[in-house]
């Protein structure tokens, strides 16, 4: 090779290695530099365990009449301020709390839009920035709200936030709907507060409808967009891999929301047994490049009521194995954490539940995120316990509820209030913000093709099956006061509900005892007499007797648990009560045990153990599980069987005595 050719080759290599990438980077740089996700800047802590001290003044009750500090987020009663009231109390504490907090505006926020977001504050909340009102007083204690404070901030300087919170509302219907409910009435900023910082042109929110056939529809709402801007959406797996090509449209006047659609081939569907999730990457772009982008998780699934038939998700008839849940923890009240959401959903899944009803208000968003990822159907409820918001207040709060929760695949039904706490004028409002047009129900009432009767007696269920036309699923049944009615009566009711031709299951009352640690009563736990101790679990999620009964009765691996016949040789009748999954995913382990004798001559010991192949049974099919027990297995005292799911988690365990009581007595005491 000549010297001239060699030098030319070196120049080409250098260009390809160093100069060409630099050129390409400089070409892409304007778009990358302008591409911005939403910046979240917390002013409070993030949950009950991670708080920030704010200045605080309480007008009445404990530690009132002086400036001090309080942890935010929190309910102020649980921090030793104000006074306690239960919703049934005719005279309630009505203290006011004043919060102050100083924060610095970042110089990088110039030319941005800045919103202050309150995830939850009880109840009437008046917000000021540097002494100037941020907007109208927010009335209602369970929904998220925000204000545009861009023009109120001092750039690159200290700013003063002042928030005045009244525990009782000046709006009478808010008090009737939520302050007089059958639950604790607490006060304060109990969910996080943060600044949401976006470019001047931004994506404000999206509403997704992703159907089981792969049809993907998204409504996109923007702020300060201009004709000629390009909006795009790309469906991705959670690791960012495209599931299809991006769809785009050009911004024109008077088109908002901007609607994009595409077809995704053979998406993995979301259901409680396989909660498959995707994400959509949404962006807005001008001539200079992408100005703002947003990523939202969602799931492909179709939820629909078929009149005079049942409730279907992805074409499968659903049987809700559900429970009603309050958002509450004894020490912190309604200020919770993602860890509590995870614990609660795991406990529900351990009991073989597939559904949860929000009672009687919207939960923390991290609870819904956990239901999305671990798999639970959700009935999301607008507050209204036996009394409704009026139409003006209700429309605002309903919009806040649906706009926040619309993209969660776990949410399959909207509850418009509870037990008479529905405003019929609001029924049509859900569809204004929900492109999925989910079913709207009135818990306790025959409405919209459903019968959600609370606490039906046995004859009511029989008559509903014989003569009713509505899809039947009580949104409260088997009341668990002091654990007295849940497991004890469930089997007879459930066997009848399973056979109901238009049945869709039901929701037990309730998940846990709503006990509050009273700071004014030496930190004792108060359930307001018999108003709140209704749970399967105790206040700190202690497992009570019904936990184990429900776990067995709602096991998707269903064994009609009868004594073993003398002719039993290891063959058990079994039924697949999954909605979507075959038994191929399950595994079975058996043991034959010898129990200790009364006189201590024999200790507990394992005589034999093994596994059994899962029978191939599709949902709803019946068959047999063959354990292939060894000879002489009846020399043991007890046969134990455990079924596990595809993640090797226990579904249920069963045991059967292998000897009669008479034989045991004879072995231990002779005769």
Short mmCIF file of N, CA and C in Angstrom, two decimals, residues 213-279:
data_model
loop_
_atom_site.label_atom_id
_atom_site.label_comp_id
_atom_site.label_asym_id
_atom_site.label_seq_id
_atom_site.Cartn_x
_atom_site.Cartn_y
_atom_site.Cartn_z
N UNK A 213 -58.87 -6.34 21.27
CA UNK A 213 -58.56 -6.70 19.88
C UNK A 213 -57.36 -5.95 19.33
N UNK A 214 -56.68 -5.17 20.19
CA UNK A 214 -55.49 -4.44 19.77
C UNK A 214 -55.76 -3.03 19.29
N UNK A 215 -57.03 -2.62 19.25
CA UNK A 215 -57.33 -1.24 18.88
C UNK A 215 -56.85 -0.30 19.97
N UNK A 216 -56.03 0.67 19.58
CA UNK A 216 -55.49 1.64 20.53
C UNK A 216 -55.97 3.03 20.14
N UNK A 217 -56.66 3.70 21.08
CA UNK A 217 -57.16 5.05 20.87
C UNK A 217 -56.68 5.92 22.02
N UNK A 218 -56.24 7.12 21.71
CA UNK A 218 -55.79 8.03 22.75
C UNK A 218 -56.29 9.44 22.46
N UNK A 219 -56.86 10.07 23.48
CA UNK A 219 -57.22 11.49 23.44
C UNK A 219 -56.09 12.27 24.10
N UNK A 220 -55.56 13.26 23.39
CA UNK A 220 -54.42 14.03 23.87
C UNK A 220 -54.82 15.48 24.06
N UNK A 221 -54.57 15.99 25.26
CA UNK A 221 -54.88 17.38 25.60
C UNK A 221 -53.57 18.13 25.77
N UNK A 222 -53.51 19.33 25.21
CA UNK A 222 -52.27 20.09 25.23
C UNK A 222 -52.47 21.44 25.90
N UNK A 223 -51.34 22.07 26.21
CA UNK A 223 -51.34 23.44 26.70
C UNK A 223 -50.50 24.30 25.80
N UNK A 224 -51.09 25.38 25.29
CA UNK A 224 -50.37 26.38 24.49
C UNK A 224 -49.76 25.78 23.22
N UNK A 225 -50.47 24.84 22.60
CA UNK A 225 -50.00 24.31 21.32
C UNK A 225 -50.36 25.28 20.19
N UNK A 226 -49.67 25.12 19.06
CA UNK A 226 -49.85 26.06 17.95
C UNK A 226 -50.12 25.28 16.67
N UNK A 227 -50.89 25.87 15.75
CA UNK A 227 -51.10 25.23 14.46
C UNK A 227 -49.76 24.91 13.79
N UNK A 228 -49.64 23.69 13.31
CA UNK A 228 -48.40 23.24 12.71
C UNK A 228 -47.56 22.36 13.61
N UNK A 229 -47.80 22.42 14.93
CA UNK A 229 -47.11 21.50 15.84
C UNK A 229 -47.51 20.06 15.50
N UNK A 230 -46.59 19.14 15.74
CA UNK A 230 -46.84 17.73 15.46
C UNK A 230 -46.99 16.99 16.78
N UNK A 231 -48.10 16.25 16.94
CA UNK A 231 -48.33 15.40 18.11
C UNK A 231 -48.17 13.95 17.67
N UNK A 232 -47.44 13.19 18.47
CA UNK A 232 -47.24 11.78 18.12
C UNK A 232 -47.41 10.90 19.34
N UNK A 233 -47.74 9.64 19.10
CA UNK A 233 -47.89 8.65 20.17
C UNK A 233 -47.33 7.33 19.67
N UNK A 234 -46.52 6.69 20.51
CA UNK A 234 -45.94 5.39 20.16
C UNK A 234 -46.18 4.41 21.30
N UNK A 235 -46.81 3.28 20.99
CA UNK A 235 -47.05 2.23 21.97
C UNK A 235 -45.77 1.41 22.12
N UNK A 236 -45.39 1.17 23.39
CA UNK A 236 -44.14 0.48 23.67
C UNK A 236 -44.35 -0.57 24.76
N UNK A 237 -43.45 -1.54 24.81
CA UNK A 237 -43.35 -2.39 25.99
C UNK A 237 -42.76 -1.56 27.12
N UNK A 238 -42.78 -2.09 28.33
CA UNK A 238 -42.31 -1.31 29.47
C UNK A 238 -40.81 -1.06 29.41
N UNK A 239 -40.09 -1.81 28.59
CA UNK A 239 -38.65 -1.54 28.44
C UNK A 239 -38.36 -0.60 27.28
N UNK A 240 -39.43 -0.01 26.68
CA UNK A 240 -39.25 0.99 25.64
C UNK A 240 -39.21 0.45 24.23
N UNK A 241 -39.38 -0.85 24.05
CA UNK A 241 -39.36 -1.43 22.71
C UNK A 241 -40.68 -1.14 22.00
N UNK A 242 -40.65 -0.60 20.78
CA UNK A 242 -41.89 -0.26 20.08
C UNK A 242 -42.76 -1.50 19.84
N UNK A 243 -44.06 -1.34 20.09
CA UNK A 243 -45.02 -2.41 19.80
C UNK A 243 -45.71 -2.18 18.48
N UNK A 244 -45.42 -1.05 17.86
CA UNK A 244 -46.01 -0.68 16.59
C UNK A 244 -45.44 0.66 16.16
N UNK A 245 -45.76 1.10 14.95
CA UNK A 245 -45.24 2.39 14.49
C UNK A 245 -45.92 3.55 15.24
N UNK A 246 -45.21 4.67 15.33
CA UNK A 246 -45.80 5.85 15.95
C UNK A 246 -46.87 6.43 15.03
N UNK A 247 -47.91 7.00 15.64
CA UNK A 247 -48.94 7.71 14.89
C UNK A 247 -48.79 9.20 15.16
N UNK A 248 -49.11 10.03 14.16
CA UNK A 248 -48.88 11.47 14.26
C UNK A 248 -50.06 12.23 13.68
N UNK A 249 -50.18 13.48 14.11
CA UNK A 249 -51.12 14.39 13.48
C UNK A 249 -50.64 15.82 13.70
N UNK A 250 -51.08 16.70 12.85
CA UNK A 250 -50.70 18.10 12.92
C UNK A 250 -51.76 18.87 13.69
N UNK A 251 -51.31 19.74 14.58
CA UNK A 251 -52.22 20.54 15.39
C UNK A 251 -52.96 21.54 14.50
N UNK A 252 -54.25 21.56 14.66
CA UNK A 252 -55.10 22.56 14.02
C UNK A 252 -55.98 23.20 15.08
N UNK A 253 -56.52 24.33 14.78
CA UNK A 253 -57.37 25.01 15.75
C UNK A 253 -58.67 24.24 15.97
N UNK A 254 -59.16 24.31 17.21
CA UNK A 254 -60.48 23.77 17.59
C UNK A 254 -60.59 22.27 17.40
N UNK A 255 -59.48 21.54 17.56
CA UNK A 255 -59.53 20.08 17.42
C UNK A 255 -59.40 19.35 18.75
N UNK A 256 -59.00 20.07 19.81
CA UNK A 256 -58.70 19.38 21.07
C UNK A 256 -59.96 18.73 21.66
N UNK A 257 -59.86 17.50 22.17
CA UNK A 257 -58.64 16.70 22.25
C UNK A 257 -58.23 16.14 20.89
N UNK A 258 -56.92 15.97 20.73
CA UNK A 258 -56.39 15.38 19.51
C UNK A 258 -56.47 13.87 19.64
N UNK A 259 -57.08 13.24 18.66
CA UNK A 259 -57.38 11.82 18.74
C UNK A 259 -56.48 11.05 17.78
N UNK A 260 -55.76 10.07 18.32
CA UNK A 260 -54.92 9.21 17.51
C UNK A 260 -55.36 7.76 17.70
N UNK A 261 -55.29 6.99 16.62
CA UNK A 261 -55.67 5.58 16.67
C UNK A 261 -54.67 4.74 15.88
N UNK A 262 -54.50 3.51 16.32
CA UNK A 262 -53.74 2.54 15.55
C UNK A 262 -54.13 1.13 16.00
N UNK A 263 -53.68 0.16 15.26
CA UNK A 263 -53.97 -1.25 15.57
C UNK A 263 -52.67 -1.94 15.95
N UNK A 264 -52.64 -2.52 17.14
CA UNK A 264 -51.48 -3.28 17.61
C UNK A 264 -51.77 -4.76 17.41
N UNK A 265 -50.86 -5.46 16.77
CA UNK A 265 -51.08 -6.86 16.46
C UNK A 265 -50.85 -7.73 17.69
N UNK A 266 -51.84 -8.54 18.01
CA UNK A 266 -51.76 -9.56 19.07
C UNK A 266 -51.11 -9.05 20.35
N UNK A 267 -51.67 -8.01 20.95
CA UNK A 267 -51.10 -7.53 22.22
C UNK A 267 -51.32 -8.55 23.33
N UNK A 268 -50.43 -8.54 24.29
CA UNK A 268 -50.63 -9.35 25.49
C UNK A 268 -51.65 -8.63 26.36
N UNK A 269 -52.73 -9.31 26.71
CA UNK A 269 -53.86 -8.66 27.35
C UNK A 269 -53.66 -8.55 28.86
N UNK A 270 -54.32 -7.53 29.42
CA UNK A 270 -54.32 -7.35 30.88
C UNK A 270 -55.51 -8.08 31.48
N UNK A 271 -55.26 -8.84 32.52
CA UNK A 271 -56.31 -9.40 33.37
C UNK A 271 -55.68 -9.68 34.73
N UNK A 272 -56.46 -9.97 35.78
CA UNK A 272 -55.87 -10.15 37.10
C UNK A 272 -54.91 -11.33 37.21
N UNK A 273 -55.04 -12.30 36.32
CA UNK A 273 -54.16 -13.47 36.37
C UNK A 273 -52.88 -13.27 35.56
N UNK A 274 -52.93 -12.39 34.58
CA UNK A 274 -51.75 -12.03 33.77
C UNK A 274 -51.83 -10.53 33.50
N UNK A 275 -51.41 -9.72 34.46
CA UNK A 275 -51.57 -8.26 34.34
C UNK A 275 -50.51 -7.63 33.44
N UNK A 276 -50.62 -7.88 32.15
CA UNK A 276 -49.64 -7.37 31.19
C UNK A 276 -49.85 -5.88 30.95
N UNK A 277 -48.76 -5.14 31.03
CA UNK A 277 -48.82 -3.69 30.87
C UNK A 277 -47.96 -3.24 29.70
N UNK A 278 -48.39 -2.12 29.09
CA UNK A 278 -47.63 -1.42 28.07
C UNK A 278 -47.46 0.03 28.52
N UNK A 279 -46.77 0.81 27.70
CA UNK A 279 -46.70 2.25 27.92
C UNK A 279 -46.84 2.95 26.58
#
